[in-house]
Amino acid sequence: DSGVTQTPKHLITATGQRVTLRCSPRSGDLSVYWYQQSLDQGLQFLIQYYNGEERAKGNILERFSAQQFPDLHSELNLSSLELGDSALYFCASSVAGRQDLTGTQYFGPGTRLTVL
Amino acid sequence: KNQVEQSPQSLIILEGKNCTLQCNYTVSPFSNLRWYKQDTGRGPVSLTIMTFSENTKSNGRYTATLDADTKQSSLHITASQLSDSASYICVVSALQYGNKLVFGAGTILRVKS
């Protein structure tokens, strides 16, 4: 158990809909990262928040947005969903604010999103 | 072209045997290279993290090596166990991309009895 929690575990929805994925980081970790993992692709970095502020942006679509709240939990909002958005979405947390530092990122169990 | 390429794509070995997974990267400069293990349907777990100045790092039966001159890393698994069956992902921290992590596609390892 990494100490990172994600809800829900599974989500099935229809195209055009909007969903919210939730992540609680490990106690003491200030950074939260969101990743997408499709069946035929590796992990793709989406976005990072550090202590409530956006720190780094990856390949995140405009239809997707995220935020980190004062209690450090984070939410990833996916809107106008398309079939291609079906994937595993992982959240990770770390103490460090910069990805290049050697601190470990701890990954949550993921949310499997299926768009029908 | 992927900046982090892993080989082989998949591998099947017998329990108890050793194996070596390869990672070639073009990201430069970089600050660190990581190996993760990901069980099917679960989040990745960190195995090793090496800075550009380190040549080798071990974590139990896992040993990672790094040659920054040739931009190659390898992950050696000794005396494999059934529980080693997983995807192994090489990740490079890319200074040229604002220190973001660049992930390889992974090598799927299956250990059979």
PDB file of C-alpha atoms in Angstrom:
ATOM      1  CA  ASP A   1       0.000   0.000   0.000  1.00  0.00           C
ATOM      2  CA  SER A   2       1.601   3.255  -1.191  1.00  0.00           C
ATOM      3  CA  GLY A   3      -0.489   5.503   1.054  1.00  0.00           C
ATOM      4  CA  VAL A   4      -1.994   7.278  -1.965  1.00  0.00           C
ATOM      5  CA  THR A   5      -5.732   6.756  -2.344  1.00  0.00           C
ATOM      6  CA  GLN A   6      -7.848   7.228  -5.445  1.00  0.00           C
ATOM      7  CA  THR A   7     -11.587   7.112  -5.912  1.00  0.00           C
ATOM      8  CA  PRO A   8     -13.507   5.706  -7.578  1.00  0.00           C
ATOM      9  CA  LYS A   9     -11.760   2.479  -8.602  1.00  0.00           C
ATOM     10  CA  HIS A  10     -13.897   2.087 -11.684  1.00  0.00           C
ATOM     11  CA  LEU A  11     -16.025   4.513 -13.639  1.00  0.00           C
ATOM     12  CA  ILE A  12     -18.216   3.789 -16.621  1.00  0.00           C
ATOM     13  CA  THR A  13     -19.824   6.678 -18.445  1.00  0.00           C
ATOM     14  CA  ALA A  14     -21.005   7.786 -21.858  1.00  0.00           C
ATOM     15  CA  THR A  15     -19.447  10.011 -24.478  1.00  0.00           C
ATOM     16  CA  GLY A  16     -20.007  13.706 -23.891  1.00  0.00           C
ATOM     17  CA  GLN A  17     -20.257  13.323 -20.140  1.00  0.00           C
ATOM     18  CA  ARG A  18     -18.104  14.860 -17.408  1.00  0.00           C
ATOM     19  CA  VAL A  19     -16.435  12.994 -14.539  1.00  0.00           C
ATOM     20  CA  THR A  20     -14.275  13.851 -11.551  1.00  0.00           C
ATOM     21  CA  LEU A  21     -11.487  11.649 -10.251  1.00  0.00           C
ATOM     22  CA  ARG A  22     -10.198  12.166  -6.735  1.00  0.00           C
ATOM     23  CA  CYS A  23      -6.781  11.612  -5.203  1.00  0.00           C
ATOM     24  CA  SER A  24      -5.495  11.899  -1.641  1.00  0.00           C
ATOM     25  CA  PRO A  25      -1.690  12.037  -1.384  1.00  0.00           C
ATOM     26  CA  ARG A  26       0.459  10.368   1.237  1.00  0.00           C
ATOM     27  CA  SER A  27       0.587  12.173   4.536  1.00  0.00           C
ATOM     28  CA  GLY A  28       3.227  14.897   4.318  1.00  0.00           C
ATOM     29  CA  ASP A  29       3.522  14.895   0.517  1.00  0.00           C
ATOM     30  CA  LEU A  30       2.917  18.273  -1.073  1.00  0.00           C
ATOM     31  CA  SER A  31       3.084  17.305  -4.754  1.00  0.00           C
ATOM     32  CA  VAL A  32       0.360  15.509  -6.650  1.00  0.00           C
ATOM     33  CA  TYR A  33       0.831  14.231 -10.209  1.00  0.00           C
ATOM     34  CA  TRP A  34      -1.762  12.911 -12.625  1.00  0.00           C
ATOM     35  CA  TYR A  35      -0.983  10.335 -15.309  1.00  0.00           C
ATOM     36  CA  GLN A  36      -2.986   8.647 -18.047  1.00  0.00           C
ATOM     37  CA  GLN A  37      -2.236   5.104 -19.176  1.00  0.00           C
ATOM     38  CA  SER A  38      -4.067   3.809 -22.226  1.00  0.00           C
ATOM     39  CA  LEU A  39      -4.009   0.164 -23.318  1.00  0.00           C
ATOM     40  CA  ASP A  40      -1.588   0.723 -26.149  1.00  0.00           C
ATOM     41  CA  GLN A  41       0.461   3.481 -24.584  1.00  0.00           C
ATOM     42  CA  GLY A  42       2.792   3.960 -21.685  1.00  0.00           C
ATOM     43  CA  LEU A  43       2.228   6.351 -18.845  1.00  0.00           C
ATOM     44  CA  GLN A  44       1.618   9.913 -20.005  1.00  0.00           C
ATOM     45  CA  PHE A  45       2.215  12.748 -17.573  1.00  0.00           C
ATOM     46  CA  LEU A  46      -0.760  15.110 -17.442  1.00  0.00           C
ATOM     47  CA  ILE A  47      -0.209  17.696 -14.745  1.00  0.00           C
ATOM     48  CA  GLN A  48       1.466  18.371 -11.391  1.00  0.00           C
ATOM     49  CA  TYR A  49       0.334  20.446  -8.443  1.00  0.00           C
ATOM     50  CA  TYR A  50       2.537  21.479  -5.552  1.00  0.00           C
ATOM     51  CA  ASN A  51       0.997  22.824  -2.374  1.00  0.00           C
ATOM     52  CA  GLY A  52      -2.100  24.047  -4.184  1.00  0.00           C
ATOM     53  CA  GLU A  53      -0.442  25.563  -7.234  1.00  0.00           C
ATOM     54  CA  GLU A  54       0.068  24.188 -10.711  1.00  0.00           C
ATOM     55  CA  ARG A  55       3.766  23.298 -11.057  1.00  0.00           C
ATOM     56  CA  ALA A  56       4.146  21.487 -14.371  1.00  0.00           C
ATOM     57  CA  LYS A  57       1.985  20.619 -17.332  1.00  0.00           C
ATOM     58  CA  GLY A  58       2.319  17.667 -19.643  1.00  0.00           C
ATOM     59  CA  ASN A  59       0.102  16.341 -22.395  1.00  0.00           C
ATOM     60  CA  ILE A  60      -3.148  17.424 -20.813  1.00  0.00           C
ATOM     61  CA  LEU A  61      -6.067  18.139 -23.121  1.00  0.00           C
ATOM     62  CA  GLU A  62      -8.029  21.372 -22.818  1.00  0.00           C
ATOM     63  CA  ARG A  63     -11.088  19.274 -21.922  1.00  0.00           C
ATOM     64  CA  PHE A  64      -9.252  18.130 -18.799  1.00  0.00           C
ATOM     65  CA  SER A  65      -8.512  20.240 -15.750  1.00  0.00           C
ATOM     66  CA  ALA A  66      -7.240  19.640 -12.257  1.00  0.00           C
ATOM     67  CA  GLN A  67      -6.908  21.372  -8.939  1.00  0.00           C
ATOM     68  CA  GLN A  68      -5.373  20.791  -5.541  1.00  0.00           C
ATOM     69  CA  PHE A  69      -7.276  21.839  -2.475  1.00  0.00           C
ATOM     70  CA  PRO A  70      -5.992  23.301   0.825  1.00  0.00           C
ATOM     71  CA  ASP A  71      -6.076  19.847   2.438  1.00  0.00           C
ATOM     72  CA  LEU A  72      -3.793  18.751  -0.465  1.00  0.00           C
ATOM     73  CA  HIS A  73      -6.211  16.312  -2.056  1.00  0.00           C
ATOM     74  CA  SER A  74      -6.565  16.734  -5.791  1.00  0.00           C
ATOM     75  CA  GLU A  75      -9.292  16.293  -8.367  1.00  0.00           C
ATOM     76  CA  LEU A  76      -8.973  15.653 -12.081  1.00  0.00           C
ATOM     77  CA  ASN A  77     -11.976  16.769 -14.116  1.00  0.00           C
ATOM     78  CA  LEU A  78     -12.570  15.227 -17.510  1.00  0.00           C
ATOM     79  CA  SER A  79     -15.289  16.761 -19.680  1.00  0.00           C
ATOM     80  CA  SER A  80     -16.843  16.159 -23.098  1.00  0.00           C
ATOM     81  CA  LEU A  81     -15.589  12.617 -22.814  1.00  0.00           C
ATOM     82  CA  GLU A  82     -14.623  10.694 -25.934  1.00  0.00           C
ATOM     83  CA  LEU A  83     -14.105   6.977 -26.493  1.00  0.00           C
ATOM     84  CA  GLY A  84     -10.354   7.580 -26.623  1.00  0.00           C
ATOM     85  CA  ASP A  85     -10.351   8.881 -23.067  1.00  0.00           C
ATOM     86  CA  SER A  86     -10.902   5.355 -21.786  1.00  0.00           C
ATOM     87  CA  ALA A  87      -7.794   4.603 -19.767  1.00  0.00           C
ATOM     88  CA  LEU A  88      -6.302   4.060 -16.354  1.00  0.00           C
ATOM     89  CA  TYR A  89      -5.733   7.351 -14.555  1.00  0.00           C
ATOM     90  CA  PHE A  90      -3.066   7.327 -11.886  1.00  0.00           C
ATOM     91  CA  CYS A  91      -2.307   9.836  -9.233  1.00  0.00           C
ATOM     92  CA  ALA A  92       1.122   9.968  -7.597  1.00  0.00           C
ATOM     93  CA  SER A  93       2.499  12.024  -4.754  1.00  0.00           C
ATOM     94  CA  SER A  94       5.914  13.072  -3.532  1.00  0.00           C
ATOM     95  CA  VAL A  95       7.450  15.375  -1.002  1.00  0.00           C
ATOM     96  CA  ALA A  96       9.471  17.253  -3.619  1.00  0.00           C
ATOM     97  CA  GLY A  97       8.099  19.998  -5.801  1.00  0.00           C
ATOM     98  CA  ARG A  98      10.370  19.219  -8.725  1.00  0.00           C
ATOM     99  CA  GLN A  99      10.216  16.006 -10.729  1.00  0.00           C
ATOM    100  CA  ASP A 100      13.945  15.966 -11.367  1.00  0.00           C
ATOM    101  CA  LEU A 101      14.791  15.543  -7.718  1.00  0.00           C
ATOM    102  CA  THR A 102      15.485  12.021  -6.627  1.00  0.00           C
ATOM    103  CA  GLY A 103      12.576  11.711  -4.257  1.00  0.00           C
ATOM    104  CA  THR A 104      10.295   8.795  -4.979  1.00  0.00           C
ATOM    105  CA  GLN A 105       6.879   9.271  -6.485  1.00  0.00           C
ATOM    106  CA  TYR A 106       4.325   7.016  -4.843  1.00  0.00           C
ATOM    107  CA  PHE A 107       1.509   5.914  -7.113  1.00  0.00           C
ATOM    108  CA  GLY A 108      -2.080   5.263  -6.178  1.00  0.00           C
ATOM    109  CA  PRO A 109      -4.034   2.204  -7.352  1.00  0.00           C
ATOM    110  CA  GLY A 110      -5.600   4.110 -10.252  1.00  0.00           C
ATOM    111  CA  THR A 111      -9.090   4.788 -11.555  1.00  0.00           C
ATOM    112  CA  ARG A 112     -10.181   2.795 -14.578  1.00  0.00           C
ATOM    113  CA  LEU A 113     -12.365   4.968 -16.785  1.00  0.00           C
ATOM    114  CA  THR A 114     -14.473   3.381 -19.495  1.00  0.00           C
ATOM    115  CA  VAL A 115     -16.265   5.659 -21.926  1.00  0.00           C
ATOM    116  CA  LEU A 116     -19.027   3.955 -23.911  1.00  0.00           C
TER     117      LEU A 116
ATOM    118  CA  LYS B   1      10.898   8.779 -32.169  1.00  0.00           C
ATOM    119  CA  ASN B   2      10.434   7.935 -28.484  1.00  0.00           C
ATOM    120  CA  GLN B   3      12.956   9.591 -26.234  1.00  0.00           C
ATOM    121  CA  VAL B   4      13.041   6.550 -23.975  1.00  0.00           C
ATOM    122  CA  GLU B   5      13.066   3.184 -25.717  1.00  0.00           C
ATOM    123  CA  GLN B   6      12.948  -0.150 -23.950  1.00  0.00           C
ATOM    124  CA  SER B   7      13.785  -3.619 -25.153  1.00  0.00           C
ATOM    125  CA  PRO B   8      12.678  -6.255 -25.412  1.00  0.00           C
ATOM    126  CA  GLN B   9       8.989  -5.422 -25.635  1.00  0.00           C
ATOM    127  CA  SER B  10       8.205  -8.657 -23.803  1.00  0.00           C
ATOM    128  CA  LEU B  11      10.118 -11.527 -22.311  1.00  0.00           C
ATOM    129  CA  ILE B  12       9.315 -14.974 -20.943  1.00  0.00           C
ATOM    130  CA  ILE B  13      11.786 -16.701 -18.625  1.00  0.00           C
ATOM    131  CA  LEU B  14      11.790 -19.703 -16.318  1.00  0.00           C
ATOM    132  CA  GLU B  15      11.607 -19.235 -12.578  1.00  0.00           C
ATOM    133  CA  GLY B  16      15.070 -19.031 -11.053  1.00  0.00           C
ATOM    134  CA  LYS B  17      16.729 -17.655 -14.173  1.00  0.00           C
ATOM    135  CA  ASN B  18      18.308 -14.226 -14.509  1.00  0.00           C
ATOM    136  CA  CYS B  19      17.338 -11.612 -17.064  1.00  0.00           C
ATOM    137  CA  THR B  20      18.368  -8.162 -18.217  1.00  0.00           C
ATOM    138  CA  LEU B  21      16.084  -5.435 -19.520  1.00  0.00           C
ATOM    139  CA  GLN B  22      17.411  -2.557 -21.591  1.00  0.00           C
ATOM    140  CA  CYS B  23      16.626   1.137 -21.736  1.00  0.00           C
ATOM    141  CA  ASN B  24      18.080   3.556 -24.289  1.00  0.00           C
ATOM    142  CA  TYR B  25      17.316   7.239 -24.057  1.00  0.00           C
ATOM    143  CA  THR B  26      17.983  10.316 -26.139  1.00  0.00           C
ATOM    144  CA  VAL B  27      16.893  12.805 -23.490  1.00  0.00           C
ATOM    145  CA  SER B  28      19.844  15.062 -22.704  1.00  0.00           C
ATOM    146  CA  PRO B  29      20.705  16.475 -20.345  1.00  0.00           C
ATOM    147  CA  PHE B  30      18.904  14.530 -17.693  1.00  0.00           C
ATOM    148  CA  SER B  31      19.107  14.544 -13.946  1.00  0.00           C
ATOM    149  CA  ASN B  32      18.001  11.060 -12.987  1.00  0.00           C
ATOM    150  CA  LEU B  33      16.822   7.733 -14.330  1.00  0.00           C
ATOM    151  CA  ARG B  34      14.317   5.507 -12.587  1.00  0.00           C
ATOM    152  CA  TRP B  35      13.066   1.977 -12.959  1.00  0.00           C
ATOM    153  CA  TYR B  36       9.513   1.142 -11.921  1.00  0.00           C
ATOM    154  CA  LYS B  37       7.718  -2.189 -11.586  1.00  0.00           C
ATOM    155  CA  GLN B  38       4.043  -2.212 -12.490  1.00  0.00           C
ATOM    156  CA  ASP B  39       1.823  -5.197 -11.778  1.00  0.00           C
ATOM    157  CA  THR B  40      -1.155  -5.553 -14.102  1.00  0.00           C
ATOM    158  CA  GLY B  41      -3.877  -3.049 -13.240  1.00  0.00           C
ATOM    159  CA  ARG B  42      -1.921  -1.485 -10.390  1.00  0.00           C
ATOM    160  CA  GLY B  43       0.167   1.617  -9.892  1.00  0.00           C
ATOM    161  CA  PRO B  44       3.909   1.572 -10.618  1.00  0.00           C
ATOM    162  CA  VAL B  45       6.294   0.995  -7.713  1.00  0.00           C
ATOM    163  CA  SER B  46       9.748   2.533  -7.675  1.00  0.00           C
ATOM    164  CA  LEU B  47      12.662   0.070  -7.807  1.00  0.00           C
ATOM    165  CA  THR B  48      15.701   2.314  -8.243  1.00  0.00           C
ATOM    166  CA  ILE B  49      16.583   5.944  -8.840  1.00  0.00           C
ATOM    167  CA  MET B  50      20.019   6.896 -10.186  1.00  0.00           C
ATOM    168  CA  THR B  51      21.506  10.322 -10.792  1.00  0.00           C
ATOM    169  CA  PHE B  52      23.651  10.904 -13.875  1.00  0.00           C
ATOM    170  CA  SER B  53      26.801  10.415 -11.773  1.00  0.00           C
ATOM    171  CA  GLU B  54      25.851   6.958 -10.502  1.00  0.00           C
ATOM    172  CA  ASN B  55      26.750   3.762 -12.348  1.00  0.00           C
ATOM    173  CA  THR B  56      24.838   1.151 -10.437  1.00  0.00           C
ATOM    174  CA  LYS B  57      22.164   0.788  -7.817  1.00  0.00           C
ATOM    175  CA  SER B  58      20.686  -2.313  -6.238  1.00  0.00           C
ATOM    176  CA  ASN B  59      17.402  -3.110  -4.568  1.00  0.00           C
ATOM    177  CA  GLY B  60      17.393  -6.722  -3.443  1.00  0.00           C
ATOM    178  CA  ARG B  61      17.440  -8.947  -6.528  1.00  0.00           C
ATOM    179  CA  TYR B  62      17.146  -5.911  -8.818  1.00  0.00           C
ATOM    180  CA  THR B  63      20.299  -4.149 -10.013  1.00  0.00           C
ATOM    181  CA  ALA B  64      20.196  -1.144 -12.309  1.00  0.00           C
ATOM    182  CA  THR B  65      23.191   0.135 -14.234  1.00  0.00           C
ATOM    183  CA  LEU B  66      23.652   3.408 -16.039  1.00  0.00           C
ATOM    184  CA  ASP B  67      26.103   4.470 -18.743  1.00  0.00           C
ATOM    185  CA  ALA B  68      25.534   8.182 -19.258  1.00  0.00           C
ATOM    186  CA  ASP B  69      28.074   8.282 -22.111  1.00  0.00           C
ATOM    187  CA  THR B  70      26.166   5.797 -24.250  1.00  0.00           C
ATOM    188  CA  LYS B  71      22.804   6.806 -22.777  1.00  0.00           C
ATOM    189  CA  GLN B  72      21.934   3.279 -21.806  1.00  0.00           C
ATOM    190  CA  SER B  73      20.565   1.714 -18.681  1.00  0.00           C
ATOM    191  CA  SER B  74      19.813  -1.865 -17.822  1.00  0.00           C
ATOM    192  CA  LEU B  75      17.843  -3.606 -15.126  1.00  0.00           C
ATOM    193  CA  HIS B  76      19.155  -7.008 -14.102  1.00  0.00           C
ATOM    194  CA  ILE B  77      16.890  -9.378 -12.216  1.00  0.00           C
ATOM    195  CA  THR B  78      18.588 -12.216 -10.389  1.00  0.00           C
ATOM    196  CA  ALA B  79      17.017 -15.574  -9.518  1.00  0.00           C
ATOM    197  CA  SER B  80      13.624 -14.597 -10.885  1.00  0.00           C
ATOM    198  CA  GLN B  81      10.437 -15.429  -9.022  1.00  0.00           C
ATOM    199  CA  LEU B  82       6.869 -15.795 -10.238  1.00  0.00           C
ATOM    200  CA  SER B  83       6.056 -12.518  -8.484  1.00  0.00           C
ATOM    201  CA  ASP B  84       8.508 -10.710 -10.773  1.00  0.00           C
ATOM    202  CA  SER B  85       5.963 -11.057 -13.586  1.00  0.00           C
ATOM    203  CA  ALA B  86       5.088  -7.431 -14.344  1.00  0.00           C
ATOM    204  CA  SER B  87       5.839  -4.512 -16.626  1.00  0.00           C
ATOM    205  CA  TYR B  88       9.154  -2.767 -15.986  1.00  0.00           C
ATOM    206  CA  ILE B  89       9.246   0.884 -16.921  1.00  0.00           C
ATOM    207  CA  CYS B  90      12.299   3.076 -17.459  1.00  0.00           C
ATOM    208  CA  VAL B  91      11.771   6.773 -16.695  1.00  0.00           C
ATOM    209  CA  VAL B  92      14.110   9.673 -17.390  1.00  0.00           C
ATOM    210  CA  SER B  93      13.891  13.110 -15.845  1.00  0.00           C
ATOM    211  CA  ALA B  94      14.228  15.501 -18.755  1.00  0.00           C
ATOM    212  CA  LEU B  95      15.870  18.793 -17.950  1.00  0.00           C
ATOM    213  CA  GLN B  96      15.145  19.977 -21.479  1.00  0.00           C
ATOM    214  CA  TYR B  97      11.427  19.609 -20.825  1.00  0.00           C
ATOM    215  CA  GLY B  98      11.277  21.461 -17.559  1.00  0.00           C
ATOM    216  CA  ASN B  99      12.336  18.474 -15.510  1.00  0.00           C
ATOM    217  CA  LYS B 100       9.314  16.412 -16.464  1.00  0.00           C
ATOM    218  CA  LEU B 101       9.477  12.636 -16.321  1.00  0.00           C
ATOM    219  CA  VAL B 102       9.570  10.861 -19.685  1.00  0.00           C
ATOM    220  CA  PHE B 103       8.335   7.275 -19.536  1.00  0.00           C
ATOM    221  CA  GLY B 104       9.362   4.360 -21.692  1.00  0.00           C
ATOM    222  CA  ALA B 105       6.683   1.976 -22.961  1.00  0.00           C
ATOM    223  CA  GLY B 106       7.886  -0.763 -20.639  1.00  0.00           C
ATOM    224  CA  THR B 107       9.033  -4.366 -20.944  1.00  0.00           C
ATOM    225  CA  ILE B 108       6.477  -7.015 -20.027  1.00  0.00           C
ATOM    226  CA  LEU B 109       8.176  -9.824 -18.131  1.00  0.00           C
ATOM    227  CA  ARG B 110       6.514 -13.164 -17.542  1.00  0.00           C
ATOM    228  CA  VAL B 111       8.169 -15.657 -15.238  1.00  0.00           C
ATOM    229  CA  LYS B 112       6.849 -19.184 -15.562  1.00  0.00           C
ATOM    230  CA  SER B 113       7.388 -22.244 -13.440  1.00  0.00           C
TER     231      SER B 113
END
